Short mmCIF file of C-alpha atoms and ligand atoms in Angstrom, two decimals:
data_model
loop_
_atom_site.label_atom_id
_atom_site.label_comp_id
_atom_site.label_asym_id
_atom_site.label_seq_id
_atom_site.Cartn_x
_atom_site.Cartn_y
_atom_site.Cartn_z
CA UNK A 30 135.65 193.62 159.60
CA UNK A 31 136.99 190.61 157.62
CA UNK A 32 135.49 187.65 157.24
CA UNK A 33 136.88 184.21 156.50
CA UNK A 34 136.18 184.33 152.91
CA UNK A 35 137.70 187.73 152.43
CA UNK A 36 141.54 186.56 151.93
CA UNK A 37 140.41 183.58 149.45
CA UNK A 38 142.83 184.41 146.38
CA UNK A 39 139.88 182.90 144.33
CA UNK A 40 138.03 186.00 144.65
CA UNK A 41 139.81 188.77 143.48
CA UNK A 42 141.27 186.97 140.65
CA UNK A 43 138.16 185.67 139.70
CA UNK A 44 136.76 189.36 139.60
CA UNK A 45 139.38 190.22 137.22
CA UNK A 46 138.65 187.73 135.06
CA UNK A 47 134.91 188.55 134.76
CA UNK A 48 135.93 192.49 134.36
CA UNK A 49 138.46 191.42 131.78
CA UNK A 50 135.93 189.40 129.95
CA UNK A 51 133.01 192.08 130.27
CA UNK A 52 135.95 194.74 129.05
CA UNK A 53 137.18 192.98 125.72
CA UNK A 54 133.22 192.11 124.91
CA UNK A 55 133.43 188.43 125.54
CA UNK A 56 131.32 188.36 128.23
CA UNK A 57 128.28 185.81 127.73
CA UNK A 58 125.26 186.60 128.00
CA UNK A 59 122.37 183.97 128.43
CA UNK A 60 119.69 184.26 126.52
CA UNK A 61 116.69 183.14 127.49
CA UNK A 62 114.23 181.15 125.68
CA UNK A 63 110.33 180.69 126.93
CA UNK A 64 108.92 177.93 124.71
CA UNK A 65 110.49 175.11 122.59
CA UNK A 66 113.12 175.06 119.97
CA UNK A 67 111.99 175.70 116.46
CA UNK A 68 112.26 177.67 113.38
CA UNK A 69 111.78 180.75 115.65
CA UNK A 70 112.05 180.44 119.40
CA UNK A 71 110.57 182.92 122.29
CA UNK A 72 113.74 184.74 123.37
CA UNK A 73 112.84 187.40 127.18
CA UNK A 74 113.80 190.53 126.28
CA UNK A 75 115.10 193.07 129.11
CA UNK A 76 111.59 194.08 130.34
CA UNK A 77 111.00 190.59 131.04
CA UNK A 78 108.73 190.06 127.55
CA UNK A 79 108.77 187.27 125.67
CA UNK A 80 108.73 188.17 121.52
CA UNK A 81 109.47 185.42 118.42
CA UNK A 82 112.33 185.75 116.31
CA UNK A 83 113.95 183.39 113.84
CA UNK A 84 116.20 181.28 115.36
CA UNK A 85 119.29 180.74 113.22
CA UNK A 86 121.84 179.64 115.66
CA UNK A 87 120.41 176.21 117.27
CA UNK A 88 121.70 172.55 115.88
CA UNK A 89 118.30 171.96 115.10
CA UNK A 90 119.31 170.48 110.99
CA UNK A 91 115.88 168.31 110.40
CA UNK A 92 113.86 170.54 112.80
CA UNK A 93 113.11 167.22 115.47
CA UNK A 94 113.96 168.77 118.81
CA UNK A 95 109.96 169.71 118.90
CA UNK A 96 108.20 167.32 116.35
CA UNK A 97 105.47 166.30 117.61
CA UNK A 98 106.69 162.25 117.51
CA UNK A 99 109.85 162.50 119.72
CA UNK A 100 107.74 164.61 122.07
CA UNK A 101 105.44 162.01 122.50
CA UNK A 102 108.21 159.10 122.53
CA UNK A 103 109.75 161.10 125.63
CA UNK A 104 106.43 160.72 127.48
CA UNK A 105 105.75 157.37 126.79
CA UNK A 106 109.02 156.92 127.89
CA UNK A 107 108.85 159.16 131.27
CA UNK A 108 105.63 156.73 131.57
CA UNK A 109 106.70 153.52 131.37
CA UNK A 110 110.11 154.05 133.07
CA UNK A 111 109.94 156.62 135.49
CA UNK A 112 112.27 159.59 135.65
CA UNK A 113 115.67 158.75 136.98
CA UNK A 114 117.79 155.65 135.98
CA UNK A 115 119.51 156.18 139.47
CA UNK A 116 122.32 153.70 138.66
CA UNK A 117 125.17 153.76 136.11
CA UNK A 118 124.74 151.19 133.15
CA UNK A 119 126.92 148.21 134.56
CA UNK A 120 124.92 147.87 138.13
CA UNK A 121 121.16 148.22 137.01
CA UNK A 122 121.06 150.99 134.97
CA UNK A 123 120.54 149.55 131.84
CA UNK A 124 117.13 149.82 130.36
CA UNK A 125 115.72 148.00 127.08
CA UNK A 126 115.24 150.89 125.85
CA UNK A 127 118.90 151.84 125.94
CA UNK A 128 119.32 148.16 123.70
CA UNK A 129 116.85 149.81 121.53
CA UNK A 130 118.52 153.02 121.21
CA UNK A 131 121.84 151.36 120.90
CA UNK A 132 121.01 148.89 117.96
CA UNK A 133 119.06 151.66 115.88
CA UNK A 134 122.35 154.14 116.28
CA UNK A 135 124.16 150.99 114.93
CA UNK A 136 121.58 150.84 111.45
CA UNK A 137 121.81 154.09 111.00
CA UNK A 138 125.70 154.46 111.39
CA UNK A 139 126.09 151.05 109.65
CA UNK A 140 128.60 149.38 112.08
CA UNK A 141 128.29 146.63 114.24
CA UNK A 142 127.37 148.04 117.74
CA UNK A 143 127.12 151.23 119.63
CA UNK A 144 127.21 152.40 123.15
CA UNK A 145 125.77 155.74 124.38
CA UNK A 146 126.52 158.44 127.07
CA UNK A 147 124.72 161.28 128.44
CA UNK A 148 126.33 163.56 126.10
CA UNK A 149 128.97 163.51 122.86
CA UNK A 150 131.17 165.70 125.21
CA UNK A 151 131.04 162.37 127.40
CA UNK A 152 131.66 159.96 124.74
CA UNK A 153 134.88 161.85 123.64
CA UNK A 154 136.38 162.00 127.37
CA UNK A 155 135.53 158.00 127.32
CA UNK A 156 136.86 157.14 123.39
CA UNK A 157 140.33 157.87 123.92
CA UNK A 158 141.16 157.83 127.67
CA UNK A 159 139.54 153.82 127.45
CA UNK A 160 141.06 152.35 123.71
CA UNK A 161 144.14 154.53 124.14
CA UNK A 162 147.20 152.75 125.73
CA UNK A 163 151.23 153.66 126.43
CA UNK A 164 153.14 153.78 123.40
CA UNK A 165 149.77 154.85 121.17
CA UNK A 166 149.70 158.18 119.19
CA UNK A 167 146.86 160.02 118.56
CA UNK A 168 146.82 162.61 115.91
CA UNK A 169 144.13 165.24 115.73
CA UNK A 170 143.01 167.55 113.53
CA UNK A 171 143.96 171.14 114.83
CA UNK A 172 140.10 172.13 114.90
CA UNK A 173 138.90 169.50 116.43
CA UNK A 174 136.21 170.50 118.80
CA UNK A 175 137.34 170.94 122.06
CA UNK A 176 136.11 167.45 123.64
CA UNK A 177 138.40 165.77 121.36
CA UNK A 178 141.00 168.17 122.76
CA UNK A 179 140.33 167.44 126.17
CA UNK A 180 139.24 163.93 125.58
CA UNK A 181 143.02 163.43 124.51
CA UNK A 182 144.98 165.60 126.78
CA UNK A 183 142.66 163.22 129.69
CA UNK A 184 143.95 159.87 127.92
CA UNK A 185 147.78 161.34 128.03
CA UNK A 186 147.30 162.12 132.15
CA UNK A 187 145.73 158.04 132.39
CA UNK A 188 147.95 156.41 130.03
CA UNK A 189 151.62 157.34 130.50
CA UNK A 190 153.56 156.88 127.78
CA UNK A 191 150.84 157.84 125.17
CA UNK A 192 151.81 160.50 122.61
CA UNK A 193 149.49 162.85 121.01
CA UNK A 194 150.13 164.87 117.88
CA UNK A 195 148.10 167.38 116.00
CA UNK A 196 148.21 167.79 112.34
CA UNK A 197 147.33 171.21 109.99
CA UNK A 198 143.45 171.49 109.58
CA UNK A 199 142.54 169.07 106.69
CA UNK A 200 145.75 169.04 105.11
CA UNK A 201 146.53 165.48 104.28
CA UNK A 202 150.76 165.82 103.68
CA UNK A 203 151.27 167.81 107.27
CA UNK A 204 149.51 164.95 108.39
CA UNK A 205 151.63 162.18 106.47
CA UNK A 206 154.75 163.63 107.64
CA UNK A 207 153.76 163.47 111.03
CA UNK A 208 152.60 159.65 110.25
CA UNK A 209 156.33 158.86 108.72
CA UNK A 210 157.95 160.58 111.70
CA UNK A 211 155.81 158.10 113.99
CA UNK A 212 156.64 155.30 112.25
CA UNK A 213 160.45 156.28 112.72
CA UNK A 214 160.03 157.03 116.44
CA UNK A 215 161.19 153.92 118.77
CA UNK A 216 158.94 155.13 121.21
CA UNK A 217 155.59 154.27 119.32
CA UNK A 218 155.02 151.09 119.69
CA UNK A 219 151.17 150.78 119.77
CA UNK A 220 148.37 151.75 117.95
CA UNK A 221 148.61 155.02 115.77
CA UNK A 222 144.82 156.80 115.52
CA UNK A 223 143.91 159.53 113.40
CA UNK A 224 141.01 161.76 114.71
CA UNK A 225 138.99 164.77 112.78
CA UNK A 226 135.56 165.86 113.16
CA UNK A 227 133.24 164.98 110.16
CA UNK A 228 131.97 168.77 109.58
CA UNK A 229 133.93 171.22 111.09
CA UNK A 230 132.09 173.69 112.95
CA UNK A 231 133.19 177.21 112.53
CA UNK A 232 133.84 176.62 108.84
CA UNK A 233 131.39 174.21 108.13
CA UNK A 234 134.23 172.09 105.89
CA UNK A 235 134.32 168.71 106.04
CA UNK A 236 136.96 166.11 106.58
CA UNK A 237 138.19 164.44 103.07
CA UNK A 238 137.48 160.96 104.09
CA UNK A 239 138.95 158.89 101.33
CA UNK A 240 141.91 160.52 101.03
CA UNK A 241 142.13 160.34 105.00
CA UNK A 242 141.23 156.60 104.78
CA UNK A 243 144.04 155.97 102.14
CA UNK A 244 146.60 157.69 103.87
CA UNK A 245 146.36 155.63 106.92
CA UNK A 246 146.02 152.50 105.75
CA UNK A 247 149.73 152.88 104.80
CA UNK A 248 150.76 153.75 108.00
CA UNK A 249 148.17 150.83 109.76
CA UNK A 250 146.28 153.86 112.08
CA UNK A 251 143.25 153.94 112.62
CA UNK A 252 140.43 156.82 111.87
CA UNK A 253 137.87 158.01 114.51
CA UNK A 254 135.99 160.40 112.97
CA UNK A 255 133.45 162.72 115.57
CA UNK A 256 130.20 164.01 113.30
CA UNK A 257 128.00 165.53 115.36
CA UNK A 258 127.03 168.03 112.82
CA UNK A 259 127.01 165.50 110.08
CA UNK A 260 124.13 163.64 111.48
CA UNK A 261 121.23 164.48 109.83
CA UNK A 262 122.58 166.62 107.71
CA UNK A 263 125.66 164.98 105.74
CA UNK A 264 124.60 162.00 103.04
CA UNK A 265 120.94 161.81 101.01
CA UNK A 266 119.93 159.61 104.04
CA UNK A 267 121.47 161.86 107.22
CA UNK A 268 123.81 159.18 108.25
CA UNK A 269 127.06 161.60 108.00
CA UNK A 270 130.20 162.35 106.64
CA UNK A 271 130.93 159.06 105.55
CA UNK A 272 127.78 158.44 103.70
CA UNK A 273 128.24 161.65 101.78
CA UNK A 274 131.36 160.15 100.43
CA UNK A 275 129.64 156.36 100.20
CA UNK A 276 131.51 155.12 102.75
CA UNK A 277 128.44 154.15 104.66
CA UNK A 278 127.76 150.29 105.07
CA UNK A 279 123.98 149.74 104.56
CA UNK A 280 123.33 153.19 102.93
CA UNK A 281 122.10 153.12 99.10
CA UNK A 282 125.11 154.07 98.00
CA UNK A 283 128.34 152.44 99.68
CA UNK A 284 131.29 151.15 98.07
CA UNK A 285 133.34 148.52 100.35
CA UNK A 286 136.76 149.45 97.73
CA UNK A 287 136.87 152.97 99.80
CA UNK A 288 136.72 151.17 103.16
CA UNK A 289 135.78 152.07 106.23
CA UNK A 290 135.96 154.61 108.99
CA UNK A 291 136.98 152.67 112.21
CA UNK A 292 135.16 154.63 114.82
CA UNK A 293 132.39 157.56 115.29
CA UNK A 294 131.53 159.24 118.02
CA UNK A 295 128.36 161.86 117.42
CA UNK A 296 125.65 163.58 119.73
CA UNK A 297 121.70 163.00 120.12
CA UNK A 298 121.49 166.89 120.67
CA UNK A 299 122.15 168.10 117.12
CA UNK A 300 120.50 167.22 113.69
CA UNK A 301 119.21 163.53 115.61
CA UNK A 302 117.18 165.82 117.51
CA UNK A 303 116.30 163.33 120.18
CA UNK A 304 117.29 165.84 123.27
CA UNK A 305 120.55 165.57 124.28
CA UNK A 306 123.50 162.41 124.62
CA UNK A 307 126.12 160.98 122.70
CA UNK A 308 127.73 157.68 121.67
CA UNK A 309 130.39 155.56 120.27
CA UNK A 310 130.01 153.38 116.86
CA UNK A 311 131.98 151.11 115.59
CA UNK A 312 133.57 147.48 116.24
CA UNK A 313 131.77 145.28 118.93
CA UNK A 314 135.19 144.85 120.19
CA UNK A 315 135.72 148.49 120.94
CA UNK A 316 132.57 149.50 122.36
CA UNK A 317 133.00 146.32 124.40
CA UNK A 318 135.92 147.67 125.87
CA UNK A 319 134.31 150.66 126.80
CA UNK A 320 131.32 148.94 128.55
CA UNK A 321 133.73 147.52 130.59
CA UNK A 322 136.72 150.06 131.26
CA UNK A 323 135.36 153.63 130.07
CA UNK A 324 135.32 155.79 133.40
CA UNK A 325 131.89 157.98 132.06
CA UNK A 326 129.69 155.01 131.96
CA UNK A 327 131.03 152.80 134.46
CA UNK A 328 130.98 155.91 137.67
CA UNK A 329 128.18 157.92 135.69
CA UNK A 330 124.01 157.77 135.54
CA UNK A 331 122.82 156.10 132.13
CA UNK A 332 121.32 158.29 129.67
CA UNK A 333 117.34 159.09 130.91
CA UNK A 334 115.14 156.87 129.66
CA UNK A 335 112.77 159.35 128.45
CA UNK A 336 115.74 161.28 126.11
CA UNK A 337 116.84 157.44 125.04
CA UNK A 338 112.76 157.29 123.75
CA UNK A 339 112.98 160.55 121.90
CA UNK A 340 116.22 159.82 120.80
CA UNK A 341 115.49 156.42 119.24
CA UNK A 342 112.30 158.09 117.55
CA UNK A 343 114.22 160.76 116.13
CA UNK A 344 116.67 158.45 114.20
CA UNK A 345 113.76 156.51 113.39
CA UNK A 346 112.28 159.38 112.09
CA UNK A 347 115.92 160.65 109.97
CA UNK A 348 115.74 157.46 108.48
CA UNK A 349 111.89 157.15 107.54
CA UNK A 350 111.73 160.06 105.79
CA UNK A 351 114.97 161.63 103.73
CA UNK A 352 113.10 164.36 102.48
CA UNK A 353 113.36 166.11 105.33
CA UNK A 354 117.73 165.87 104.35
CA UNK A 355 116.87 167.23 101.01
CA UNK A 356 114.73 170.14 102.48
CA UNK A 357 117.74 170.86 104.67
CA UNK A 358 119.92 171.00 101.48
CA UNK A 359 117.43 172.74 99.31
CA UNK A 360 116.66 175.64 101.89
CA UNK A 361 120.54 175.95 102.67
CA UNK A 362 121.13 176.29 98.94
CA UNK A 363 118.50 179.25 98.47
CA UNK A 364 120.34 180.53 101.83
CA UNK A 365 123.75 180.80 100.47
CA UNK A 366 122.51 181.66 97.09
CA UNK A 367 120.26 185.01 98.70
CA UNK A 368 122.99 185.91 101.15
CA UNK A 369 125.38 185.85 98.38
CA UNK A 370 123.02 188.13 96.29
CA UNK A 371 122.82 190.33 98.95
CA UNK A 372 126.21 191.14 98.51
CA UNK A 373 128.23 189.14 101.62
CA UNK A 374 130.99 186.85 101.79
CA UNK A 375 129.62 183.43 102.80
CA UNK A 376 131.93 180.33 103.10
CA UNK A 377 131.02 177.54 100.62
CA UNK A 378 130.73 173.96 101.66
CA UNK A 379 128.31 170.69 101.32
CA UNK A 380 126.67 171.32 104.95
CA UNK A 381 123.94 173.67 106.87
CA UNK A 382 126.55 175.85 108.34
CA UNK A 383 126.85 179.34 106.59
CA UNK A 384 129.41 181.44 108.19
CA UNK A 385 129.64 185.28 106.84
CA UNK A 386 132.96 186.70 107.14
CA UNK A 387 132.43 190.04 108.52
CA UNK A 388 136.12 190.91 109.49
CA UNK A 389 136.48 192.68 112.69
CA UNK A 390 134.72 190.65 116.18
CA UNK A 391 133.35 193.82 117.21
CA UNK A 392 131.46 194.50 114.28
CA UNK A 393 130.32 190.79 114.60
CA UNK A 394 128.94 191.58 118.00
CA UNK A 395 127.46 194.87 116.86
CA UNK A 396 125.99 192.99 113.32
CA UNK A 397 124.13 190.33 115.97
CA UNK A 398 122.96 192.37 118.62
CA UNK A 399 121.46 194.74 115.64
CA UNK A 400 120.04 191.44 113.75
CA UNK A 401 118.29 190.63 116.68
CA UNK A 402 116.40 193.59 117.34
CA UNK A 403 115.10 193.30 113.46
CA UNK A 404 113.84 189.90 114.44
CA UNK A 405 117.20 187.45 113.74
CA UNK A 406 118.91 185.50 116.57
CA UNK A 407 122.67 185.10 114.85
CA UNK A 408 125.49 184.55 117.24
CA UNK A 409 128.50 186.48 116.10
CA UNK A 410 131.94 184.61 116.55
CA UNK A 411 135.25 186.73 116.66
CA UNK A 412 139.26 185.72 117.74
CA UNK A 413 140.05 183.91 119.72
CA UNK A 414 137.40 181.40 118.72
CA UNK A 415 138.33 182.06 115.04
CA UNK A 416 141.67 183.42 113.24
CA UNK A 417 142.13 187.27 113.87
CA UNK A 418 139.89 189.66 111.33
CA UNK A 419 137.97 186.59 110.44
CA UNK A 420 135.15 187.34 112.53
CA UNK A 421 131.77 185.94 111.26
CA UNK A 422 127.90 185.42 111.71
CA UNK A 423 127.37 181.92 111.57
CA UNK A 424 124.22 181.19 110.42
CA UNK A 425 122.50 177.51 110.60
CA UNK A 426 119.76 176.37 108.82
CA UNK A 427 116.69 173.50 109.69
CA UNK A 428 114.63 171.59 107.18
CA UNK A 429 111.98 173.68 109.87
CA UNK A 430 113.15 176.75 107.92
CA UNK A 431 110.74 178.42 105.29
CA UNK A 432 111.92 180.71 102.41
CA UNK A 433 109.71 183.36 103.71
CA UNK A 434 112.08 182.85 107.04
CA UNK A 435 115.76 183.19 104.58
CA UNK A 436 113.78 186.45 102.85
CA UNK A 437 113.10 187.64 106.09
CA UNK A 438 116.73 187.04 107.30
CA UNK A 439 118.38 188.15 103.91
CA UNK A 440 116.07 191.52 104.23
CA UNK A 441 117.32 192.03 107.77
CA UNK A 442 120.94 191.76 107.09
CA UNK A 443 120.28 194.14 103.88
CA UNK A 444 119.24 196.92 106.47
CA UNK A 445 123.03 196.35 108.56
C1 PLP W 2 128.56 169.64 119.69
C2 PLP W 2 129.72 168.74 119.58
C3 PLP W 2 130.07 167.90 120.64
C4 PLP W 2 129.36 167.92 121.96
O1 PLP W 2 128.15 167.22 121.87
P1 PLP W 2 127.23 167.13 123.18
O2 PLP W 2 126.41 165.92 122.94
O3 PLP W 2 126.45 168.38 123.24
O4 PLP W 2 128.16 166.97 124.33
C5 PLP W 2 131.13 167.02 120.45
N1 PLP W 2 131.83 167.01 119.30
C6 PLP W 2 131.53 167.82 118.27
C7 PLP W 2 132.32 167.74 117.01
C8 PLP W 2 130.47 168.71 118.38
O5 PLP W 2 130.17 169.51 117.36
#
């Protein structure tokens, strides 16, 4: 018998794919988590049992997805405005609590305004598709994270006629060649924009900001710099990337002779803890622009009230108490420090990502699967996400983290 379905091409190519997958050991599989994210998290286990391990793999840099404050903002929130917005922001979608949520991003980032989305993922598809026009360039850093990526292969399909460029991972005289080339090619006419993400993810490196900033003001582009994993965690206040180098208007420490980065986007779902969405800071003029023209927002739900509640508490939160920024940096310190001790090769840098080279992916896979059964959920990463035989365990750290949890981690990986 054959049924309808039966000739689809879809299926038997899709089959191969999943075999393929399962067959070179990059097959996914969910884990599943029973109570809330924290310093150790429930994980099921294959007899359907629930056990605690220490979580070293979640974005969770001041340890706010749980505290006890955003959990309660989210309620009041769910309270007072219900549970759906059930309109995109430009019919009646918009809540005052999304002007709340808006104006604290802008304090904290120090710019002038900000606009939010339901994720960073959703900001990045809007940022570049929206300011971008024919005869622009953008020019990205070659590990951006993949919403940049798609964010500007998106703006090339909607704008015809706007280039896009990539330039060697941090290295400031690939990318100055590629500026003097644009500014010799009659076909660039527009804006030139420089992107990078604040802390890179897989390396845990950051983007040299200064020099970056230098470099284009000779050539007139424009930075947009995307730190979701430098909120929270990058600065002594959490602002990011460009507070850690004082480039922060309103932080302690700023110096106006650096100047400025033009525009951020960053996510609510990392170190800002507040659940999950993402935004756009910068000039009122941009994120004006977007209110009005960017495709997420204006055919898209508004962020839930209830995550734009926790999320406005959790900034409030970064920003009312910086210790928690300096227990992130003290407990990744004694991380590295231990790890090192312990005799592996971790990758040094100013932020809360520790990757340990391990070499081959499948003895990454093997090292996690064998952490976890002592206790440690580690996600191992192998080619293609990273270069070939520089397969790693990349470990995160939370202000949540103890030094009993690092001993307990260090003494597990001792035992590989
Ligand atoms: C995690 C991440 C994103 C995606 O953020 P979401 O809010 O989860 O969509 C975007 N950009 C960078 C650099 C990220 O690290």
């Amino acid at each position: 018998m054959t049924s309808a379905t039966s000739t689809y091409p879809f299926n038997a190519r899709t089959d191969d794919i999943l075999a393929g997958l399962e067959k070179g050991g990059q097959y996914k599989h969910l884990q599943m988590l029973t109570g809330p994210m924290g310093p150790t998290v429930m994980l099921r286990d294959a007899s359907g049992e629930s056990r605690e391990v220490i979580c070293m793999c979640s974005n969770n840099y001041l340890g706010l997805a749980n505290h006890p404050e955003v959990v309660e903002a989210g309620i009041e929130g769910l309270k007072k405005y219900g549970a759906g917005t059930a309109s995109v922001r430009f019919i009646c979608g918009t809540f005052d609590c999304h002007e709340t949520l808006e104006t604290t991003i802008a304090r904290y980032m120090g710019t002038q305004s900000s606009y939010t989305f339901v994720s960073c993922w959703n900001a990045n598809e809007a940022i570049f598709a929206t300011l971008g026009e024919s005869g622009d360039l953008i020019i990205s850093d070659e590990l951006n994270h993949a919403s940049i990526i798609d964010g500007i292969r998106l703006a090339a399909v909607i704008k015809k006629g706007l280039h896009k460029g990539v330039y060697k991972h941090n290295d400031l005289d690939d990318l100055r060649k590629k500026l003097e080339a644009a500014r010799a090619n009659p076909d660039v006419t527009g804006q030139i924009w420089v992107v990078t993400d604040g802390v890179f993810s897989m390396e845990g490196d950051i983007a040299d900001l200064p020099a970056l900033r230098k470099l284009c003001d000779e050539f007139d582009a424009m930075i947009i710099v995307d730190d979701s994993h430098g909120h929270g965690v990058m600065g002594a206040t959490g602002r990011g990337t460009h507070e850690h180098f004082n480039m922060c208007p309103g932080a302690p420490n700023f110096d106006a002779s650096l100047g400025e980065v033009d525009l951020f986007t960053g996510t609510l779902g990392k170190g800002l803890g507040g659940g999950a969405g993402g935004f756009i800071a910068g000039r009122k003029r941009a994120t004006e622009l977007i209110v009005q023209r960017g495709r997420p927002t204006l055919f898209s739900n508004a962020l839930p009230c209830t995550v734009a509640c926790s999320a406005n508490k959790a900034i409030e939160i970064v920003l009312r108490e910086p210790e928690r920024v300096k227990a992130l940096r003290d407990i990744t310190t004694y991380a590295r420090t231990e790890i090192k001790n312990a005799g592996f090769e971790v990758i040094d840098s100013p932020t809360a990502i520790c990757p340990i080279i391990v070499g081959e992916t499948s003895t990454a896979i093997a090292m996690s699967k064998k952490l976890l059964e002592l206790g440690v959920f580690v996600i191992g990463f192998g080619y293609p996400v990273v270069p070939e035989g520089e397969a790693r365990l990349r470990l995160q750290l939370s202000a949540a983290h103890t030094t009993e949890h690092v001993d307990q981690v260090v003494d597990a990986l001792k035992k590989l």
